XYZ file of N, CA and C in Angstrom:
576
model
N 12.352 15.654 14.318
C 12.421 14.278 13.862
C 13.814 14.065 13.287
N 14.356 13.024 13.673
C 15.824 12.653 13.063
C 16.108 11.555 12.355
N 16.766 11.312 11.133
C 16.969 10.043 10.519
C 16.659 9.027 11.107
N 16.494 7.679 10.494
C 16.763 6.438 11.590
C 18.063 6.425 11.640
N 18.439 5.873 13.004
C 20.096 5.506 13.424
C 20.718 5.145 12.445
N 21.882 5.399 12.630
C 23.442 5.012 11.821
C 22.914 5.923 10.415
N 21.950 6.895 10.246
C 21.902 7.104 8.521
C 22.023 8.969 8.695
N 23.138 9.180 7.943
C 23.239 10.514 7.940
C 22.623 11.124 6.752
N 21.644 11.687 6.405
C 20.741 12.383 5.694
C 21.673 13.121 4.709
N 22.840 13.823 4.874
C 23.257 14.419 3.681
C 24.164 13.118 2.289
N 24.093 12.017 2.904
C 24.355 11.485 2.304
C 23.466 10.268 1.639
N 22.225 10.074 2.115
C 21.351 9.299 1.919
C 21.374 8.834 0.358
N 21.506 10.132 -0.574
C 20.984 10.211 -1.692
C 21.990 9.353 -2.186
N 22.910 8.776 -1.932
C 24.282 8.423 -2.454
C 24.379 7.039 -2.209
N 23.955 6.706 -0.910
C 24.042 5.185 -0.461
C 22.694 4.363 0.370
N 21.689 5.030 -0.806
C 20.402 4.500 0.051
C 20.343 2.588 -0.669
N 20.258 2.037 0.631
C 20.389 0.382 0.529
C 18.970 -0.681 -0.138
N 17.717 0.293 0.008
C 16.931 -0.319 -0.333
C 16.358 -0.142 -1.839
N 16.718 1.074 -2.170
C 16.223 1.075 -3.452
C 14.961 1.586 -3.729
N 14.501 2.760 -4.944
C 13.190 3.456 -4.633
C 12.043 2.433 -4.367
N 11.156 3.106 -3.567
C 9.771 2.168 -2.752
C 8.371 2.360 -3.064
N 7.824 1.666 -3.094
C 6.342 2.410 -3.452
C 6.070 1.814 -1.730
N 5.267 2.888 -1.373
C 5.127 2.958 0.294
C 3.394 3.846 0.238
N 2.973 2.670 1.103
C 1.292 3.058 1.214
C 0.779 3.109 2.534
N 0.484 4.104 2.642
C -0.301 4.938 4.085
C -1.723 4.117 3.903
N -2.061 3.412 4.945
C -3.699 2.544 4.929
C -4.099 3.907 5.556
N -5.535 4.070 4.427
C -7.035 4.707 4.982
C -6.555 6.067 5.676
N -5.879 7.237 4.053
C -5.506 8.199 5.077
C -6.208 9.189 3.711
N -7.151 10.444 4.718
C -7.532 11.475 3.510
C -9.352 10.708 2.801
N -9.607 9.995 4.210
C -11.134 9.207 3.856
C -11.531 9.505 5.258
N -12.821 9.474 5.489
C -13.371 9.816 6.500
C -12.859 10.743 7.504
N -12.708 11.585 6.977
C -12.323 12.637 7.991
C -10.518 12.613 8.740
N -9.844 11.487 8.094
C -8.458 11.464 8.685
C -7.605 11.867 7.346
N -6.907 13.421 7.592
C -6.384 13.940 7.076
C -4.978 14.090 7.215
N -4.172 13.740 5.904
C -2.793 13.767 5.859
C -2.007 14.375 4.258
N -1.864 15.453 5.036
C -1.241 16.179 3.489
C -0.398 15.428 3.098
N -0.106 16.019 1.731
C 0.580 14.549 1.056
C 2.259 15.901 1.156
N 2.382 17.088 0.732
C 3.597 17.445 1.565
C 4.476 17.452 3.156
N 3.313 17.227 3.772
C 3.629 16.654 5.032
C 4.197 15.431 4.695
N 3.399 14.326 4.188
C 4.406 12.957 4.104
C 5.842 12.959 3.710
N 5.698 13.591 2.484
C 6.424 13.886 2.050
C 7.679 14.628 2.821
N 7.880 15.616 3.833
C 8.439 16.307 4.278
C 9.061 14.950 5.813
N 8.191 14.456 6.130
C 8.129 13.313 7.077
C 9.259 12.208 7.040
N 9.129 11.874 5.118
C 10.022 10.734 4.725
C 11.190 11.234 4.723
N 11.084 12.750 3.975
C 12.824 13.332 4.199
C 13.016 13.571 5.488
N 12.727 14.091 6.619
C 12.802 13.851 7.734
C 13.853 12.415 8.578
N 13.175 11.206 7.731
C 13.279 10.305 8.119
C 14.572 9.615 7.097
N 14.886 10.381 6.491
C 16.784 9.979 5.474
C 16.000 9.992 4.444
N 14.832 9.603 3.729
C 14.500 9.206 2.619
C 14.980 10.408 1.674
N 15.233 9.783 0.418
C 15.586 10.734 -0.452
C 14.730 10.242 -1.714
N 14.781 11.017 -3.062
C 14.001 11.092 -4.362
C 12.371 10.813 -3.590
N 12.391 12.159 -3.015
C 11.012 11.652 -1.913
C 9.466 11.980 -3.316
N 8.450 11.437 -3.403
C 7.121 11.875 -4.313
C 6.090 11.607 -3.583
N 4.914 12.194 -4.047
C 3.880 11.496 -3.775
C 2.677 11.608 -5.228
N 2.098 10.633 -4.928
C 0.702 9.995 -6.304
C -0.521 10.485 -5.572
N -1.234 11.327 -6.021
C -2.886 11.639 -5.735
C -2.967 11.981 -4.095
N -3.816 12.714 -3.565
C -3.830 12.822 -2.253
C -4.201 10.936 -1.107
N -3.495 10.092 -1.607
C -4.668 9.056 -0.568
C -3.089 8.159 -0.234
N -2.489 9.041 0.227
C -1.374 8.004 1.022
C -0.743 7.586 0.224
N -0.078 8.093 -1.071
C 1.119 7.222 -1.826
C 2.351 7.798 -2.199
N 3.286 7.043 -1.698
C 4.839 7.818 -1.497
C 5.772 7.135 -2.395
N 6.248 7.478 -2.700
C 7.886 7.126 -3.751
C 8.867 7.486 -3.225
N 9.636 6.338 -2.543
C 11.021 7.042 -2.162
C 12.470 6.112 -1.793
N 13.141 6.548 -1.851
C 14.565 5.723 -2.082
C 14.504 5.478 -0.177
N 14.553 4.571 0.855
C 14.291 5.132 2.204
C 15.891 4.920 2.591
N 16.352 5.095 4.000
C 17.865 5.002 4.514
C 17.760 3.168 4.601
N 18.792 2.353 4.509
C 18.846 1.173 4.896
C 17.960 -0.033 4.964
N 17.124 -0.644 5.766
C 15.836 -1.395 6.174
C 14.868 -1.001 5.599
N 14.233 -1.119 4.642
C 12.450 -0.663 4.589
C 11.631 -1.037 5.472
N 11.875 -2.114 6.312
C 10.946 -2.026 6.796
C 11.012 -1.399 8.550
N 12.267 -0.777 8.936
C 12.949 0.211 9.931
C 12.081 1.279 9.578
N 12.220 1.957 7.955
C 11.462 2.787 7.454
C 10.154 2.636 7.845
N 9.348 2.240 7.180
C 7.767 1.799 7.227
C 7.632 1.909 8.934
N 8.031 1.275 9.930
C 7.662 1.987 11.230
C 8.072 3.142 11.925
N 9.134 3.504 11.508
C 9.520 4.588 11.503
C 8.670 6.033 11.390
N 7.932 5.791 9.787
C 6.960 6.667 9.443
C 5.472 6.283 9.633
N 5.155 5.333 10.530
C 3.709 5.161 11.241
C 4.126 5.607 12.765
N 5.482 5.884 13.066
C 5.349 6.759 14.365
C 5.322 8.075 14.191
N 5.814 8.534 13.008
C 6.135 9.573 12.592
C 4.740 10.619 12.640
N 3.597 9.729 11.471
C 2.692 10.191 11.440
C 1.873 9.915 12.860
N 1.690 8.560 13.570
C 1.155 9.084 14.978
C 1.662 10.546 15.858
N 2.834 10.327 15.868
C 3.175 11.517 16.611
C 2.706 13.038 16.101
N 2.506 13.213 14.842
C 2.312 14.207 14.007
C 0.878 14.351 14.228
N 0.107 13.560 13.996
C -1.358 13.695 13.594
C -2.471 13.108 15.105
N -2.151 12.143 15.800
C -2.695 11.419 16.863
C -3.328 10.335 16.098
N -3.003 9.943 15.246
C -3.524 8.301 14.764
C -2.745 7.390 14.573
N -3.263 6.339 14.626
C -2.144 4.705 13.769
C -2.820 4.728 12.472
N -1.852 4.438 11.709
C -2.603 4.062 10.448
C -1.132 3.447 9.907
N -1.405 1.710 9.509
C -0.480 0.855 8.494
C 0.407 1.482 7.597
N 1.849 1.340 7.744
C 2.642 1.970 6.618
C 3.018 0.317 5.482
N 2.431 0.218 4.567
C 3.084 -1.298 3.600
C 3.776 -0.395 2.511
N 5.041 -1.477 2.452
C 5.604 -0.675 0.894
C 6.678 -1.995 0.549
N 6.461 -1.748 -0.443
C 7.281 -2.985 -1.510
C 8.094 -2.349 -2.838
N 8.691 -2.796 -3.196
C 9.900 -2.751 -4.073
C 9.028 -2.911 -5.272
N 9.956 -1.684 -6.320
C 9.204 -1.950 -7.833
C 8.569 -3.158 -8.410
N 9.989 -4.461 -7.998
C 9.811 -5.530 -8.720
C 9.125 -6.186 -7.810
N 8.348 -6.306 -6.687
C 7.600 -6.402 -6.156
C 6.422 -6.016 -6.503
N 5.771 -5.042 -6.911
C 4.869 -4.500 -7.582
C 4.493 -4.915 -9.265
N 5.879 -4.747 -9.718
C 5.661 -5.304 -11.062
C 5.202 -6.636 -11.316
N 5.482 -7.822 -10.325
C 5.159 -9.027 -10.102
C 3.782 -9.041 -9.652
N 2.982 -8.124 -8.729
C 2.068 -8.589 -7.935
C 0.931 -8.198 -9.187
N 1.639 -6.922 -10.275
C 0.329 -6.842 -11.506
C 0.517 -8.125 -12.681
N 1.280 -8.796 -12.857
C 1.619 -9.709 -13.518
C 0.814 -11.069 -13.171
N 1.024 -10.879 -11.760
C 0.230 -12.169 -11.084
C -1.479 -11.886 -10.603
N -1.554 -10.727 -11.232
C -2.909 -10.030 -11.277
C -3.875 -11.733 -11.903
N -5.252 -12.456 -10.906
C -5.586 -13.559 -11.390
C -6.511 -13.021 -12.381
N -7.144 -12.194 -13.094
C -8.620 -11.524 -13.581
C -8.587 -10.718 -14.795
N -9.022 -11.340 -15.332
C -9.521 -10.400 -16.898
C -9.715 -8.697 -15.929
N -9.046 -8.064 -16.910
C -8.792 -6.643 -16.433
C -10.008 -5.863 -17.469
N -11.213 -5.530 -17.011
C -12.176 -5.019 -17.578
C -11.800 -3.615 -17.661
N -11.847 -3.297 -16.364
C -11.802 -2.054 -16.406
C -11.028 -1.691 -14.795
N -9.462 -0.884 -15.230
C -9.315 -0.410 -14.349
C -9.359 -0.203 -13.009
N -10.274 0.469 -12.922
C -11.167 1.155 -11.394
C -11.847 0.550 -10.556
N -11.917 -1.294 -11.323
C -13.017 -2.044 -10.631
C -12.042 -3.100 -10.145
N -10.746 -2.936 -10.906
C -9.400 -4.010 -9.979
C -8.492 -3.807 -9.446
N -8.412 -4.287 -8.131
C -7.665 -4.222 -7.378
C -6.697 -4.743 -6.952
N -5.214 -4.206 -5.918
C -4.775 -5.004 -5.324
C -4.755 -4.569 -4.123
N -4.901 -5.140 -3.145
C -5.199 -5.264 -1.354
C -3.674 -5.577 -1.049
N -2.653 -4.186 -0.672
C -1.447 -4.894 -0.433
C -1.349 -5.288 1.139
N -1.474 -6.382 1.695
C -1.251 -6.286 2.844
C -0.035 -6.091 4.077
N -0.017 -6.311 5.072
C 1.162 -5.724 5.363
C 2.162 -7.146 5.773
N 1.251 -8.209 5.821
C 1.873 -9.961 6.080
C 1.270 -11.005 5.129
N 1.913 -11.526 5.005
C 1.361 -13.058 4.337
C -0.234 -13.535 5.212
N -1.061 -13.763 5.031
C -2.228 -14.530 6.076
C -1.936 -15.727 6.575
N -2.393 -16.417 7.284
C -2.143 -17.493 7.721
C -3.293 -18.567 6.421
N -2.509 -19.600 5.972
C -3.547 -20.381 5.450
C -5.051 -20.975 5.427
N -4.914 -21.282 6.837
C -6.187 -21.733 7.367
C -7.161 -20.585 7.452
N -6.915 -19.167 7.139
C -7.781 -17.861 7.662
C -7.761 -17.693 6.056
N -6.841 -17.890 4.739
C -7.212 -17.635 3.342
C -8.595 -18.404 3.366
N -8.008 -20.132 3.578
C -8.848 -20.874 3.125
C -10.458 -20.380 3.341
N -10.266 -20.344 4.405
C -11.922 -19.857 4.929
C -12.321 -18.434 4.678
N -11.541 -17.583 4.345
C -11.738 -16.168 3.929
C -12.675 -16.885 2.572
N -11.820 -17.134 1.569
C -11.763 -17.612 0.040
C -13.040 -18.191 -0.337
N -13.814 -18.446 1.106
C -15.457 -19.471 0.649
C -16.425 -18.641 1.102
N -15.821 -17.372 1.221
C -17.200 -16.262 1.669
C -17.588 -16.104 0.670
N -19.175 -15.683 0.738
C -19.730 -14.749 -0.456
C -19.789 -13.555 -0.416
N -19.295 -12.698 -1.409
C -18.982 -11.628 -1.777
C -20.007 -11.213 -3.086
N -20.766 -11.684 -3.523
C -21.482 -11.511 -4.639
C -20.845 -12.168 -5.548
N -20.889 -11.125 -6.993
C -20.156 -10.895 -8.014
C -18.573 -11.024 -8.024
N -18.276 -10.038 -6.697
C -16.737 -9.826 -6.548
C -16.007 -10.932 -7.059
N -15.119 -10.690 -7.420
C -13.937 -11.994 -7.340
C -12.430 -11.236 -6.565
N -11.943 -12.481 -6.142
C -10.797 -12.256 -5.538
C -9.990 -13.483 -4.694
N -8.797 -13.039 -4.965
C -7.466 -14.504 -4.529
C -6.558 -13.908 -3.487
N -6.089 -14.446 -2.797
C -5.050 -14.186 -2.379
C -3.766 -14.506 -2.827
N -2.868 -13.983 -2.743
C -1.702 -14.590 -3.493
C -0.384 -13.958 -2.952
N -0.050 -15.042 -2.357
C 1.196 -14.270 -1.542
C 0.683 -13.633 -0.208
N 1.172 -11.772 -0.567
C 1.182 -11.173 0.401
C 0.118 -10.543 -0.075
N -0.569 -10.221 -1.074
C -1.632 -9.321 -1.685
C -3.106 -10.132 -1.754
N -4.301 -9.478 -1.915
C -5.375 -9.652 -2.281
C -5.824 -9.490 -3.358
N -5.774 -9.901 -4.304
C -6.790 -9.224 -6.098
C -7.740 -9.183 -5.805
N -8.403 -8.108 -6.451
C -9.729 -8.294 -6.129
C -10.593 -7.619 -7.486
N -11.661 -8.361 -8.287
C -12.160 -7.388 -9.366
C -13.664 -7.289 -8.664
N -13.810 -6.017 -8.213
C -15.137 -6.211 -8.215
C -15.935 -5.780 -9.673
N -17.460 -6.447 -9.528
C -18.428 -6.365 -10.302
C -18.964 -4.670 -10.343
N -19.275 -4.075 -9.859
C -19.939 -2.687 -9.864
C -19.041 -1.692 -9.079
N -17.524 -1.765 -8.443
C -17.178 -1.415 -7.995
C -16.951 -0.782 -6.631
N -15.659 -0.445 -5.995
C -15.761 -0.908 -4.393
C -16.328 -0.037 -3.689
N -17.288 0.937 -3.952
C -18.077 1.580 -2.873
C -19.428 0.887 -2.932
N -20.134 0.478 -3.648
C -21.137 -0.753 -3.418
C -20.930 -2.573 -2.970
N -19.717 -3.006 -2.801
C -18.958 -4.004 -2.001
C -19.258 -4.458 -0.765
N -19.585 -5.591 -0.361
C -19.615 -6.194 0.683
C -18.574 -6.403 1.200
N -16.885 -6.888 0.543
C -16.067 -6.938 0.229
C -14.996 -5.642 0.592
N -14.954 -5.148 1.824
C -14.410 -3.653 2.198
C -12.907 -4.274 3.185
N -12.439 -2.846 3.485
C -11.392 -3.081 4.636
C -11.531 -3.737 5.051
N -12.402 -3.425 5.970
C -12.953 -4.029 7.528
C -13.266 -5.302 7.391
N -14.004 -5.997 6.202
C -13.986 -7.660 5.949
C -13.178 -7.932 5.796
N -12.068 -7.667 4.812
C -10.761 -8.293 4.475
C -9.775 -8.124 5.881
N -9.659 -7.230 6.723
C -8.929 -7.732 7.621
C -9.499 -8.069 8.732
N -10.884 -8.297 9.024
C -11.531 -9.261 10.087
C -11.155 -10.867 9.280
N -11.399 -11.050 8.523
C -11.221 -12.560 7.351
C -9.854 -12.875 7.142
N -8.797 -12.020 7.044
C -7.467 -12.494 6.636
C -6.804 -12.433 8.349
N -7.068 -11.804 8.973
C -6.281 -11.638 10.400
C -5.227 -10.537 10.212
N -5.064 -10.046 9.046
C -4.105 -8.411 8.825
C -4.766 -7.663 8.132
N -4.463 -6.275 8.556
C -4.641 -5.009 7.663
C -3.988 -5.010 6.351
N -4.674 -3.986 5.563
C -3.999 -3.693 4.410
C -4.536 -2.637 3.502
N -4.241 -2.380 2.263
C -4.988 -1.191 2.006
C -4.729 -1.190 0.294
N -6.008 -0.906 -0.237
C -6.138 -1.331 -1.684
C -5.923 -0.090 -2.956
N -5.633 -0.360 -3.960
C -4.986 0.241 -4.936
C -5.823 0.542 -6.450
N -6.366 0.951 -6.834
C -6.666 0.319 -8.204
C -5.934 0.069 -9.711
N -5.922 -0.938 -10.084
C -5.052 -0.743 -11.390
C -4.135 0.364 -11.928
N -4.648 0.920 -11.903
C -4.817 2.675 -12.409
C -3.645 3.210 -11.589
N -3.945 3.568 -10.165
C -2.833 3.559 -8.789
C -1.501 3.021 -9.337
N -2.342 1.447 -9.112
C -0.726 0.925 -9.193
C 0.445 1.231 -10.417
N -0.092 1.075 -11.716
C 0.267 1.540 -12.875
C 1.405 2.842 -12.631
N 0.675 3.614 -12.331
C 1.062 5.067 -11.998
C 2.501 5.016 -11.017
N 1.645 4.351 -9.981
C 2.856 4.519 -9.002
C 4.215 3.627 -9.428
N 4.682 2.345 -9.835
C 5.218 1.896 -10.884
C 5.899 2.594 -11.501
N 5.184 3.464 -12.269
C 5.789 4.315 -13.181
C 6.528 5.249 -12.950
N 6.466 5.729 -11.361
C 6.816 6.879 -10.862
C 7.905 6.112 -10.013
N 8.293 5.127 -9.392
C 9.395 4.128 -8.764
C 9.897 3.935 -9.836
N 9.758 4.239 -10.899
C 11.253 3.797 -11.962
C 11.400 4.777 -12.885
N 10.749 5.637 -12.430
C 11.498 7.038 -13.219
C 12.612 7.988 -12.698
């Protein structure tokens, strides 16, 4: 595997353009699709990234990438197809991107583990929020906003009607969710 074009790896660390990333692998290390998190890791440096990390085994990377993030981000969903034989969504956004999307968090924060953010990988189309936004979900609550989903559920997301697979049959994109907790962390680890 070789840098992306024009980026010479011994120098990455020196003139990386985008700035450290919080970068999220959708639905990897759940049902049976396994992705070491030193492999990713080894993948992104592979790929120019430098101050490479990763948060908990479930797809979460920290890393300064070469030039484009988002050159990056497909870059390392071919990376890992080629590596593993799957597709699976690479989304990643900028600290202050993150720091904004918990700020703009819409929901009394009860607890942690029960709120979410759904980062997706596009804006939705309006007309697919609107009508997403009048489903019933129970208890759940949740907005769209921007490029993300909030979401608090009531009893939390393994009893949810409210899963992947609804949110991107309902929004028309993939994406892949975080909990408070996650995000916090990872945050913390993009600006250290």
């Amino acid at each position: 595997m070789s840098p992306l074009p024009g980026h010479d790896v011994a120098t990455n660390a020196t003139r990386s353009e985008a700035g450290r990333r919080i970068v999220l692998v959708r639905a990897v290390n759940v049902g049976g699709v396994k992705l070491p998190m030193a492999e990713l890791r080894e993948m992104a440096a592979e790929l120019g990234a430098s101050d490479v990390a990763t948060y908990i085994a479930s797809g979460n990377l920290v890393c300064s990438p070469p030039g484009d993030p988002d050159h990056f981000d497909r870059a390392l969903e071919t990376a890992i197809t080629a590596r593993y034989g799957y597709f699976r969504e690479v989304i990643s956004r900028s600290a202050e991107e993150v720091a904004a999307a918990l700020d703009a968090h819409p929901f009394e924060v009860v607890d942690d583990r029960f709120s979410y953010i759904h980062f997706l990988v596009a804006e939705p189309d309006p007309a697919l929020v609107a009508a997403f936004e009048r489903q019933d979900f129970g208890d759940d609550l949740f907005q769209v906003v921007g490029r993300d989903l909030h979401i608090r559920y009531e009893s939390g997301a393994g009893r949810s009607k409210l899963t992947a697979a609804s949110i991107a049959r309902g929004l028309g994109v993939q994406g892949t969710a975080r909990n408070l907790r996650t995000v916090r962390a990872l945050l913390e680890l993009a600006r250290s």
